[in-house]
Coordinates of C-alpha atoms in Angstrom, one line a residue:
Chain T
M1 CA -89.2 -70.1 -63.0
I2 CA -85.4 -69.9 -63.4
G3 CA -85.3 -73.7 -63.1
T4 CA -87.8 -74.0 -65.9
A5 CA -85.9 -71.5 -68.0
K6 CA -82.7 -73.5 -67.4
S7 CA -80.7 -70.2 -67.2
G8 CA -80.9 -67.0 -65.1
H9 CA -79.7 -65.5 -61.9
P10 CA -81.3 -67.0 -58.8
G11 CA -78.9 -65.7 -56.1
G12 CA -79.4 -62.0 -56.8
S13 CA -83.1 -62.4 -57.0
L14 CA -83.4 -64.1 -53.7
S15 CA -81.2 -61.5 -51.9
A16 CA -83.5 -58.7 -53.1
V17 CA -86.9 -60.3 -52.2
E18 CA -87.7 -58.4 -49.0
I19 CA -86.7 -55.0 -50.4
V20 CA -88.8 -55.5 -53.5
V21 CA -91.7 -56.9 -51.4
E22 CA -91.6 -53.9 -49.0
L23 CA -91.6 -51.5 -51.9
F24 CA -94.3 -53.0 -54.1
F25 CA -96.7 -54.2 -51.3
D26 CA -96.3 -51.6 -48.7
Y27 CA -94.3 -48.5 -49.3
M28 CA -94.5 -47.3 -52.9
K29 CA -97.5 -45.3 -54.0
I30 CA -98.5 -47.3 -57.1
D31 CA -101.7 -48.4 -58.7
P32 CA -101.1 -51.6 -60.7
Q33 CA -104.5 -51.2 -62.3
N34 CA -103.4 -47.8 -63.6
P35 CA -99.7 -48.4 -64.2
K36 CA -99.0 -45.1 -65.9
W37 CA -100.7 -42.9 -63.2
K38 CA -98.6 -39.7 -63.4
D39 CA -97.8 -39.3 -59.7
R40 CA -96.9 -42.9 -59.1
D41 CA -93.7 -43.9 -57.4
R42 CA -91.2 -45.6 -59.7
F43 CA -88.9 -48.5 -59.3
I44 CA -85.9 -49.1 -61.5
L45 CA -84.1 -52.4 -61.3
S46 CA -80.6 -51.3 -62.3
K47 CA -79.3 -54.8 -61.5
G48 CA -81.5 -56.0 -64.3
H49 CA -80.4 -59.7 -64.0
A50 CA -82.6 -59.9 -60.9
A51 CA -85.6 -59.6 -63.2
P52 CA -87.3 -62.7 -61.8
V53 CA -87.9 -61.1 -58.4
L54 CA -89.4 -58.0 -60.1
Y55 CA -91.6 -60.1 -62.4
C56 CA -92.9 -62.1 -59.5
A57 CA -93.7 -58.9 -57.5
M58 CA -95.4 -57.3 -60.5
A59 CA -97.4 -60.4 -61.2
E60 CA -98.5 -60.7 -57.6
A61 CA -99.4 -57.0 -57.6
G62 CA -101.6 -57.5 -60.6
Y63 CA -100.2 -55.4 -63.3
P64 CA -102.2 -55.9 -66.5
D65 CA -99.2 -57.0 -68.6
T66 CA -97.5 -59.3 -66.1
P67 CA -99.6 -62.4 -66.0
M68 CA -99.0 -64.8 -63.1
D69 CA -99.7 -67.9 -65.2
Q70 CA -96.9 -67.1 -67.6
L71 CA -94.1 -66.7 -65.1
N72 CA -92.7 -70.0 -66.1
T73 CA -92.2 -68.8 -69.7
L74 CA -89.2 -66.7 -68.4
R75 CA -86.5 -66.4 -71.1
K76 CA -88.5 -68.3 -73.7
L77 CA -89.2 -67.0 -77.2
G78 CA -92.2 -64.8 -77.3
S79 CA -92.5 -64.5 -73.5
V80 CA -93.1 -61.0 -71.9
Y81 CA -90.7 -62.2 -69.2
Q82 CA -87.4 -61.4 -71.1
G83 CA -84.0 -62.3 -69.6
H84 CA -83.6 -58.7 -68.4
P85 CA -86.5 -56.2 -68.0
D86 CA -87.7 -54.9 -71.3
V87 CA -90.3 -52.1 -71.6
R88 CA -91.2 -53.2 -75.1
F89 CA -92.7 -56.4 -73.7
I90 CA -93.9 -55.1 -70.3
H91 CA -95.2 -51.5 -70.7
S92 CA -95.7 -51.3 -66.9
L93 CA -92.0 -51.6 -66.2
E94 CA -90.4 -48.2 -65.5
A95 CA -87.2 -48.9 -67.5
S96 CA -85.3 -51.4 -69.7
T97 CA -82.2 -52.4 -67.9
G98 CA -79.6 -55.2 -68.1
S99 CA -76.3 -53.4 -68.8
L100 CA -75.1 -52.5 -65.4
G101 CA -74.5 -49.0 -64.1
G102 CA -77.3 -47.2 -65.7
G103 CA -80.1 -47.0 -63.1
V104 CA -79.0 -44.0 -61.1
S105 CA -78.8 -41.7 -64.1
L106 CA -82.3 -42.9 -65.2
A107 CA -83.6 -42.1 -61.7
I108 CA -82.1 -38.6 -61.8
G109 CA -84.0 -38.0 -65.1
M110 CA -87.2 -39.2 -63.6
G111 CA -86.7 -37.3 -60.4
L112 CA -86.0 -34.1 -62.3
A113 CA -89.1 -34.6 -64.4
A114 CA -91.2 -35.0 -61.2
R115 CA -89.7 -31.9 -59.7
L116 CA -90.5 -29.9 -62.9
N117 CA -94.0 -31.2 -62.8
G118 CA -94.5 -30.5 -59.2
S119 CA -95.2 -34.1 -58.7
P120 CA -94.7 -36.0 -55.3
S121 CA -93.5 -39.0 -57.3
R122 CA -90.5 -40.7 -55.8
T123 CA -88.1 -42.9 -57.7
Y124 CA -86.4 -46.0 -56.2
V125 CA -83.4 -47.6 -57.9
M126 CA -81.9 -50.9 -56.9
L127 CA -78.3 -51.6 -57.6
G128 CA -76.0 -54.5 -57.0
D129 CA -72.8 -54.2 -55.0
G130 CA -70.8 -55.6 -58.0
E131 CA -72.6 -53.2 -60.2
S132 CA -71.1 -50.4 -58.1
Q133 CA -67.8 -51.1 -59.9
E134 CA -69.3 -49.3 -62.9
G135 CA -68.1 -45.7 -63.2
Q136 CA -71.5 -44.4 -64.4
V137 CA -72.9 -45.2 -60.9
W138 CA -70.6 -42.6 -59.4
E139 CA -71.2 -40.0 -62.2
G140 CA -74.8 -40.3 -61.2
A141 CA -74.1 -40.3 -57.5
M142 CA -72.2 -37.0 -57.9
A143 CA -75.0 -35.5 -60.1
A144 CA -77.9 -36.5 -57.8
A145 CA -76.3 -34.9 -54.8
F146 CA -75.4 -31.8 -56.8
H147 CA -79.0 -31.4 -58.0
K148 CA -80.3 -32.1 -54.4
M149 CA -82.5 -35.0 -55.7
D150 CA -84.3 -35.7 -52.4
N151 CA -87.0 -37.6 -54.4
I152 CA -84.7 -40.5 -55.4
V153 CA -83.4 -43.4 -53.3
A154 CA -80.6 -45.7 -54.3
I155 CA -80.8 -49.1 -52.6
T156 CA -77.8 -51.4 -52.9
D157 CA -78.4 -55.1 -52.6
Y158 CA -75.1 -55.7 -50.8
N159 CA -74.9 -59.5 -51.2
R160 CA -71.1 -59.6 -51.6
I161 CA -71.0 -61.9 -54.6
Q162 CA -70.7 -61.2 -58.3
L163 CA -70.4 -63.5 -61.3
D164 CA -66.7 -64.4 -61.0
G165 CA -66.7 -64.8 -57.2
F166 CA -66.7 -62.8 -54.0
V167 CA -66.8 -59.0 -54.6
K168 CA -63.8 -58.6 -52.3
D169 CA -61.7 -60.9 -54.6
I170 CA -62.9 -59.4 -57.9
M171 CA -62.9 -55.7 -57.1
E172 CA -63.5 -54.5 -53.6
V173 CA -66.3 -51.9 -53.3
A174 CA -66.0 -51.4 -49.5
P175 CA -66.4 -49.2 -47.7
L176 CA -69.6 -48.7 -49.8
A177 CA -71.6 -46.6 -47.3
D178 CA -68.7 -44.3 -46.9
K179 CA -68.5 -43.8 -50.6
W180 CA -72.2 -42.8 -50.9
R181 CA -71.7 -40.5 -47.9
A182 CA -68.6 -38.9 -49.5
F183 CA -70.7 -38.3 -52.7
G184 CA -73.2 -36.3 -50.6
W185 CA -76.0 -38.8 -50.0
H186 CA -77.8 -39.3 -46.8
T187 CA -76.7 -42.9 -46.2
L188 CA -78.1 -45.7 -44.1
E189 CA -77.0 -49.3 -43.5
I190 CA -79.6 -51.9 -42.8
D191 CA -80.3 -55.6 -42.7
G192 CA -81.8 -56.1 -46.2
H193 CA -83.9 -59.1 -45.1
D194 CA -85.7 -57.2 -42.3
L195 CA -88.9 -55.8 -43.5
V196 CA -89.3 -53.4 -40.5
A197 CA -85.8 -52.0 -41.0
I198 CA -86.4 -51.6 -44.7
K199 CA -89.6 -49.6 -44.1
K200 CA -87.9 -47.5 -41.5
A201 CA -85.1 -46.7 -43.9
L202 CA -87.6 -45.7 -46.6
E203 CA -89.4 -43.4 -44.2
E204 CA -86.2 -41.8 -43.2
A205 CA -85.3 -41.3 -46.8
E206 CA -88.6 -39.6 -47.5
A207 CA -88.1 -37.3 -44.5
T208 CA -84.6 -36.3 -45.7
K209 CA -84.7 -33.0 -47.6
G210 CA -82.1 -31.5 -49.9
K211 CA -80.2 -34.6 -50.6
P212 CA -80.8 -38.1 -52.0
T213 CA -80.7 -41.1 -49.8
A214 CA -78.6 -44.2 -50.2
I215 CA -79.6 -47.4 -48.4
V216 CA -76.9 -50.0 -48.2
A217 CA -78.8 -53.2 -47.5
H218 CA -76.7 -56.1 -46.3
T219 CA -78.1 -59.2 -47.8
I220 CA -77.3 -62.9 -48.3
K221 CA -77.0 -64.1 -51.9
G222 CA -79.4 -67.0 -52.5
K223 CA -81.3 -66.2 -49.2
G224 CA -83.6 -69.0 -48.1
V225 CA -82.0 -71.8 -50.0
S226 CA -79.2 -73.4 -47.9
F227 CA -77.1 -74.6 -50.9
M228 CA -77.5 -71.3 -52.7
E229 CA -76.7 -69.0 -49.8
N230 CA -73.3 -67.3 -50.2
N231 CA -72.5 -69.6 -53.1
P232 CA -71.1 -67.7 -56.2
K233 CA -72.2 -70.6 -58.4
F234 CA -75.8 -69.4 -58.1
H235 CA -75.1 -65.8 -59.3
G236 CA -75.8 -66.8 -62.9
T237 CA -76.6 -70.5 -62.9
A238 CA -80.1 -72.0 -62.8
P239 CA -80.8 -74.9 -60.4
T240 CA -81.1 -78.4 -61.7
P241 CA -84.5 -80.1 -61.5
A242 CA -83.4 -81.9 -58.3
E243 CA -82.0 -78.7 -56.8
M244 CA -85.2 -76.9 -57.7
V245 CA -87.3 -79.5 -55.7
L246 CA -85.0 -79.0 -52.7
A247 CA -85.0 -75.2 -53.0
L248 CA -88.8 -75.0 -53.3
Q249 CA -89.2 -77.2 -50.2
E250 CA -86.8 -75.0 -48.2
L251 CA -88.6 -71.8 -49.3
R252 CA -92.0 -73.0 -48.2
Chain D
M1 CA -80.8 -24.2 -121.9
P2 CA -80.3 -21.1 -119.8
A3 CA -77.0 -20.6 -118.1
K4 CA -76.9 -21.9 -114.5
T5 CA -76.5 -19.4 -111.7
K6 CA -73.1 -20.0 -110.3
F7 CA -73.0 -21.0 -106.6
E8 CA -71.0 -18.6 -104.5
I9 CA -69.7 -19.1 -101.0
K10 CA -71.4 -16.8 -98.5
L11 CA -70.9 -17.7 -94.9
G12 CA -73.9 -17.9 -92.6
A13 CA -74.0 -18.9 -89.0
A14 CA -72.4 -22.2 -87.8
T15 CA -74.9 -25.0 -87.5
R16 CA -74.3 -25.2 -83.7
E17 CA -75.3 -21.5 -83.5
A18 CA -78.5 -22.2 -85.4
F19 CA -79.2 -25.2 -83.1
G20 CA -78.7 -23.0 -79.9
R21 CA -81.0 -20.2 -81.2
T22 CA -83.7 -22.6 -82.4
L23 CA -83.6 -24.4 -79.0
V24 CA -84.6 -21.2 -77.3
E25 CA -87.5 -20.7 -79.6
L26 CA -88.6 -24.3 -79.0
G27 CA -88.2 -23.8 -75.3
R28 CA -90.7 -20.9 -75.5
E29 CA -93.2 -23.0 -77.4
N30 CA -92.9 -26.2 -75.5
K31 CA -92.6 -26.5 -71.7
D32 CA -91.6 -30.1 -71.9
I33 CA -88.3 -29.4 -73.5
V34 CA -85.4 -29.9 -71.1
V35 CA -81.7 -29.5 -72.0
C36 CA -78.8 -31.4 -70.6
D37 CA -75.2 -30.3 -71.2
A38 CA -71.8 -31.7 -70.1
D39 CA -69.8 -28.5 -69.4
L40 CA -69.7 -27.3 -73.0
S41 CA -72.8 -25.2 -73.1
K42 CA -70.8 -22.2 -74.2
S43 CA -69.6 -24.2 -77.2
T44 CA -72.7 -26.3 -78.0
M45 CA -74.7 -23.0 -77.7
T46 CA -77.2 -24.5 -75.2
T47 CA -76.1 -21.6 -73.1
Y48 CA -78.8 -19.5 -74.7
F49 CA -81.4 -21.9 -73.5
A50 CA -79.8 -22.1 -70.0
K51 CA -80.0 -18.3 -69.7
E52 CA -83.7 -18.1 -70.6
F53 CA -84.8 -21.4 -68.9
P54 CA -82.5 -22.1 -66.0
D55 CA -85.0 -24.5 -64.4
R56 CA -85.1 -26.6 -67.5
F57 CA -81.4 -26.7 -68.0
V58 CA -79.5 -29.6 -66.4
S59 CA -75.8 -29.2 -65.9
V60 CA -74.3 -32.7 -65.6
G61 CA -70.7 -31.9 -65.5
I62 CA -68.1 -33.7 -67.6
A63 CA -70.0 -37.0 -67.6
E64 CA -71.6 -37.8 -70.9
A65 CA -72.7 -41.4 -70.0
D66 CA -74.6 -39.9 -67.0
M67 CA -76.0 -37.2 -69.2
V68 CA -77.5 -39.6 -71.8
G69 CA -78.9 -41.7 -68.9
I70 CA -80.5 -38.6 -67.3
G71 CA -82.0 -37.8 -70.7
A72 CA -83.5 -41.3 -70.9
G73 CA -85.0 -40.9 -67.4
L74 CA -86.5 -37.5 -68.4
A75 CA -88.0 -39.1 -71.6
Y76 CA -89.4 -42.0 -69.6
A77 CA -91.2 -39.4 -67.6
G78 CA -92.6 -37.7 -70.7
K79 CA -90.2 -34.8 -71.2
I80 CA -88.5 -34.0 -74.5
P81 CA -84.8 -33.9 -73.5
F82 CA -82.0 -32.6 -75.6
V83 CA -78.6 -33.9 -74.6
S84 CA -75.8 -32.1 -76.2
S85 CA -72.0 -32.1 -76.2
F86 CA -69.3 -32.3 -78.8
S87 CA -70.2 -35.2 -81.1
A88 CA -67.0 -37.0 -80.2
F89 CA -67.9 -37.1 -76.6
V90 CA -71.7 -37.6 -76.5
M91 CA -71.5 -40.3 -79.2
N92 CA -68.4 -42.2 -78.1
K93 CA -68.7 -41.8 -74.3
G94 CA -72.4 -42.0 -74.3
F95 CA -72.8 -44.8 -76.8
E96 CA -73.5 -47.6 -74.4
Q97 CA -76.3 -45.5 -72.8
L98 CA -77.6 -44.4 -76.3
R99 CA -77.9 -48.1 -77.1
V100 CA -79.3 -49.6 -73.9
S101 CA -81.0 -46.6 -72.2
V102 CA -82.3 -44.7 -75.3
A103 CA -82.5 -46.8 -78.5
Y104 CA -83.5 -50.1 -77.0
P105 CA -86.6 -48.7 -75.2
N106 CA -87.0 -46.3 -78.2
L107 CA -87.2 -43.1 -76.1
N108 CA -87.9 -39.6 -77.3
V109 CA -84.4 -38.3 -76.6
K110 CA -82.8 -35.7 -78.9
V111 CA -79.0 -36.0 -79.1
V112 CA -77.2 -33.0 -80.7
G113 CA -73.5 -33.4 -81.4
T114 CA -71.6 -30.2 -82.1
H115 CA -68.0 -29.7 -83.4
S116 CA -68.3 -32.6 -85.7
G117 CA -65.9 -33.6 -88.3
I118 CA -62.4 -32.3 -88.8
S119 CA -63.6 -28.7 -89.3
I120 CA -63.4 -28.2 -85.6
G121 CA -59.8 -27.4 -86.5
E122 CA -57.1 -26.5 -84.0
D123 CA -58.3 -28.8 -81.2
G124 CA -57.2 -31.8 -83.1
P125 CA -58.3 -35.5 -83.5
S126 CA -59.3 -36.3 -79.9
Q127 CA -62.1 -33.7 -80.3
M128 CA -62.8 -34.5 -84.0
S129 CA -65.8 -36.8 -84.6
V130 CA -65.4 -38.7 -87.8
E131 CA -67.3 -41.8 -87.0
E132 CA -70.6 -40.8 -85.4
I133 CA -72.9 -41.1 -88.5
S134 CA -71.8 -44.7 -88.6
L135 CA -72.4 -45.2 -84.9
A136 CA -75.7 -43.4 -84.8
C137 CA -77.1 -45.2 -87.8
S138 CA -76.2 -48.5 -86.1
L139 CA -78.8 -47.8 -83.4
P140 CA -82.2 -49.3 -84.4
G141 CA -85.0 -46.7 -84.4
F142 CA -82.7 -43.6 -84.5
V143 CA -83.2 -40.8 -87.0
V144 CA -79.8 -39.4 -88.0
I145 CA -79.5 -35.9 -89.5
A146 CA -76.5 -33.9 -90.7
P147 CA -77.7 -30.4 -91.8
A148 CA -75.8 -28.5 -94.5
D149 CA -76.2 -24.9 -93.3
E150 CA -77.8 -22.5 -90.9
N151 CA -81.3 -22.6 -92.3
S152 CA -81.5 -26.3 -92.8
C153 CA -80.3 -26.8 -89.3
K154 CA -83.0 -24.6 -87.8
A155 CA -85.7 -26.4 -89.8
L156 CA -84.3 -29.8 -89.1
I157 CA -84.0 -29.2 -85.3
R158 CA -87.7 -28.4 -85.4
E159 CA -88.4 -31.5 -87.4
A160 CA -86.4 -33.6 -84.9
T161 CA -88.4 -32.1 -82.1
A162 CA -91.7 -32.8 -83.7
H163 CA -90.6 -36.4 -84.5
V164 CA -91.5 -38.8 -81.6
G165 CA -88.5 -41.1 -81.1
P166 CA -84.7 -40.8 -80.7
V167 CA -82.8 -38.5 -83.1
F168 CA -79.2 -37.6 -83.5
V169 CA -78.3 -34.3 -85.2
R170 CA -74.8 -33.6 -86.3
T171 CA -73.7 -30.0 -86.2
G172 CA -70.3 -28.2 -86.7
R173 CA -68.2 -25.5 -85.2
P174 CA -67.2 -23.2 -88.1
K175 CA -69.4 -20.7 -89.9
C176 CA -71.1 -22.5 -92.7
P177 CA -71.7 -21.5 -96.4
I178 CA -75.3 -20.7 -97.0
V179 CA -77.1 -23.2 -99.2
Y180 CA -80.8 -22.5 -98.5
G181 CA -83.1 -19.5 -98.1
A182 CA -85.1 -19.2 -94.9
D183 CA -88.3 -20.4 -96.5
Q184 CA -87.0 -23.8 -97.7
K185 CA -89.1 -26.6 -96.3
F186 CA -87.4 -29.8 -94.8
E187 CA -88.8 -33.1 -94.0
I188 CA -87.0 -36.0 -92.2
G189 CA -86.0 -38.6 -94.7
K190 CA -86.7 -36.5 -97.8
A191 CA -83.6 -35.4 -99.6
I192 CA -83.4 -32.1 -101.4
Q193 CA -82.1 -31.8 -104.9
V194 CA -80.1 -28.6 -104.8
A195 CA -78.9 -28.7 -108.4
D196 CA -80.1 -30.7 -111.4
G197 CA -77.9 -32.6 -113.9
K198 CA -78.0 -35.6 -116.1
D199 CA -74.5 -37.1 -116.3
V200 CA -73.8 -37.9 -112.6
T201 CA -75.2 -37.3 -109.1
V202 CA -73.3 -36.1 -106.1
I203 CA -75.0 -37.0 -102.9
A204 CA -73.6 -35.0 -100.0
N205 CA -74.4 -33.9 -96.4
G206 CA -73.1 -31.2 -94.1
L207 CA -70.3 -28.9 -95.3
L208 CA -69.8 -31.1 -98.5
V209 CA -73.1 -29.9 -100.0
A210 CA -71.7 -26.4 -100.7
Q211 CA -68.4 -28.0 -102.0
A212 CA -70.5 -30.2 -104.3
L213 CA -72.3 -27.2 -105.7
L214 CA -68.9 -25.5 -106.3
A215 CA -67.7 -28.6 -108.0
A216 CA -70.8 -28.8 -110.1
D217 CA -70.1 -25.4 -111.6
T218 CA -66.5 -26.3 -112.5
L219 CA -67.7 -29.5 -114.1
D220 CA -70.5 -27.8 -116.0
A221 CA -67.8 -25.8 -117.8
E222 CA -66.2 -29.1 -118.8
G223 CA -69.4 -30.3 -120.2
I224 CA -70.3 -32.7 -117.3
S225 CA -73.8 -32.0 -116.0
V226 CA -74.0 -32.8 -112.3
R227 CA -77.0 -33.3 -110.1
V228 CA -76.4 -32.5 -106.4
I229 CA -78.5 -33.9 -103.7
D230 CA -78.4 -32.9 -100.0
M231 CA -79.0 -36.1 -98.2
H232 CA -79.5 -34.4 -94.9
T233 CA -81.1 -37.4 -93.3
A234 CA -78.6 -40.3 -93.2
K235 CA -81.3 -42.5 -91.6
P236 CA -83.9 -43.2 -92.8
L237 CA -82.4 -42.7 -96.3
D238 CA -84.4 -41.2 -99.1
R239 CA -84.3 -44.4 -101.2
D240 CA -86.4 -42.9 -104.0
A241 CA -84.0 -40.0 -104.5
I242 CA -81.1 -42.5 -104.7
R243 CA -82.8 -44.9 -107.0
K244 CA -83.9 -42.1 -109.3
A245 CA -80.4 -40.6 -109.3
A246 CA -78.9 -43.9 -110.2
A247 CA -81.4 -44.6 -113.0
E248 CA -81.4 -41.1 -114.5
T249 CA -77.7 -40.1 -114.2
G250 CA -76.0 -43.5 -114.2
A251 CA -73.2 -42.6 -111.7
I252 CA -73.0 -41.5 -108.1
V253 CA -70.4 -39.8 -105.9
V254 CA -71.0 -39.6 -102.2
A255 CA -69.2 -36.8 -100.3
E256 CA -69.1 -36.4 -96.5
E257 CA -66.9 -35.0 -93.7
H258 CA -66.7 -38.4 -92.1
L259 CA -64.7 -41.6 -92.4
V260 CA -65.6 -43.4 -95.6
D261 CA -66.0 -46.5 -93.4
G262 CA -69.6 -46.8 -92.3
G263 CA -70.6 -43.3 -93.3
L264 CA -73.3 -41.9 -95.7
G265 CA -71.4 -43.4 -98.7
V266 CA -71.7 -46.9 -97.5
R267 CA -75.3 -46.5 -96.7
V268 CA -76.1 -45.0 -100.1
A269 CA -74.1 -47.7 -101.8
Q270 CA -76.3 -50.3 -100.1
V271 CA -79.4 -48.8 -101.7
V272 CA -77.7 -48.4 -105.1
A273 CA -76.8 -52.1 -104.9
E274 CA -80.3 -53.0 -104.0
T275 CA -82.0 -50.9 -106.7
V276 CA -80.1 -49.7 -109.8
P277 CA -76.4 -50.7 -109.6
V278 CA -74.2 -47.9 -111.1
P279 CA -70.5 -46.9 -110.7
M280 CA -69.8 -45.0 -107.5
E281 CA -67.0 -43.0 -105.9
F282 CA -66.6 -41.8 -102.4
V283 CA -65.2 -38.6 -101.0
G284 CA -64.5 -38.8 -97.3
I285 CA -61.7 -39.3 -94.7
Q286 CA -59.6 -42.4 -95.5
N287 CA -58.7 -44.6 -92.6
T288 CA -56.9 -42.0 -90.6
Y289 CA -57.1 -39.4 -87.8
A290 CA -56.5 -35.8 -88.9
E291 CA -54.4 -33.2 -87.0
S292 CA -54.5 -29.7 -85.7
G293 CA -54.9 -26.8 -88.2
Q294 CA -57.3 -24.3 -89.5
P295 CA -60.6 -25.8 -90.7
E296 CA -60.0 -24.7 -94.4
E297 CA -56.5 -26.1 -94.4
L298 CA -57.6 -29.4 -92.9
L299 CA -60.5 -29.9 -95.3
E300 CA -58.1 -29.3 -98.2
K301 CA -55.4 -31.6 -96.8
Y302 CA -57.8 -34.4 -96.1
G303 CA -59.5 -34.2 -99.5
L304 CA -62.9 -32.7 -98.6
V305 CA -63.2 -29.7 -100.8
A306 CA -64.7 -29.0 -104.3
V307 CA -61.6 -30.1 -106.2
D308 CA -61.8 -33.5 -104.5
V309 CA -65.5 -33.8 -105.4
A310 CA -64.7 -32.8 -109.0
A311 CA -61.9 -35.4 -109.2
A312 CA -64.2 -38.1 -108.0
V313 CA -66.9 -37.1 -110.5
R314 CA -64.5 -37.2 -113.4
K315 CA -63.4 -40.7 -112.3
V316 CA -66.9 -42.1 -111.9
V317 CA -68.0 -40.6 -115.3
A318 CA -65.0 -42.2 -116.9
R319 CA -66.0 -45.5 -115.4
K320 CA -69.5 -45.1 -116.8
R321 CA -68.2 -45.0 -120.4

């Protein structure tokens, strides 16, 4: 779909596939046929540029406003599949995102509402490691721990690459897990491509009371496509038609 | 024609105080109201709400961006969040979040800025908000309100709550001259004519409404009949009231405690240009930051009192002839 759009962010979508799949097809309590069910779990894609992975998951899950047969209209005029998630076009999305750093604050608001409503709803927010350079992330991290938000989970897709290059060369965020721990979060580090590890981490988060959980998921940018893996070029560049053929062969 | 009753300055409560008291009433009536504050609740007066409804009060610390984002999250989940701080902080530090997390998905978040304008006084320019009407009006879908006094603030906070969608309300620190009785009705986007006149119209908001009424009395004695309109809603503007004022009085002065760049004046001028073009003058802060001082001294020094409104009226009336 990114190839057809001729622009987009393939690398950061591929690194997040297993996490999104585990959440949407196993762990989260959601009802795609009834997307606004009040006690549903919620997913916020704070790293909004990975919209394609979210769109694919939602289409596969069968939400009424994410048609599978229109995925290739990504980024085209009139498409519901906007460049970054937009609730005006897809009502089933939990939040409009795209400007980095905002998701943790949104999750706190949703978590507070669930608490006030006595709802078991849990909120999952996925961040990028580069995104963690944004100050608002840490304002939210401080507030979530202070308010003992044990119904929210922040998952970092730690793929080590951002637009301009390797995170360590642009603005190092390590030691990332130590930072979340220091802010008062129960913090886990896992292999973000291991479905069993992801599920175990989500279970541990749910069992943790009195504090929010941060899952630092170590991933590979462009995972599954040899020439995209760990290649900063594919943070924000679409594959050419030839590259697309190769990529799809490798992913099969 | 019977002699007009002269307007006299009688101080009522500050608009922030009216906001704080009304918020408590609203909290009793509506369990969905949640209030977020960034370590200024004793100044924004959300402290009254916090005392009565501690479970629905969210202390976010000194982190306005996070506060606006939390408000957005609450609104996504069906609550009616009020996020409040000094205007200078919630609007400037929270602007990105107001844009992407609130305005863009058109969420039902109520943003109340206090200590607006230069009438905050001694704290000085870092705390003075003189650009937020411009910023708030640049957000698609936002309703932007600047009440003139205690009673209008109470009523308009209620209107803002009943309205579904994002709203910014601008309130001030000092005690505020009373313009309205408690029974006056207010509607978002519907200006109120507080004095009638035929030669010129002064369109004002906030503290400048009372100053415009004072100026109107002075000018009346000089034989200039001044209509005064309280344009409490800067967005959406009451286009009809503006068009009528232009057509019937032939000259307009806009007066506000805000930079003239991008404020109410510019917005009114756009409607005048589109409807009935007439001469206009603008009373506001001119391309500068103010300084520390007492509110009354500052308003005088920076040209925001009745004599300044009167001078602008004389100027615009002269241009008319």
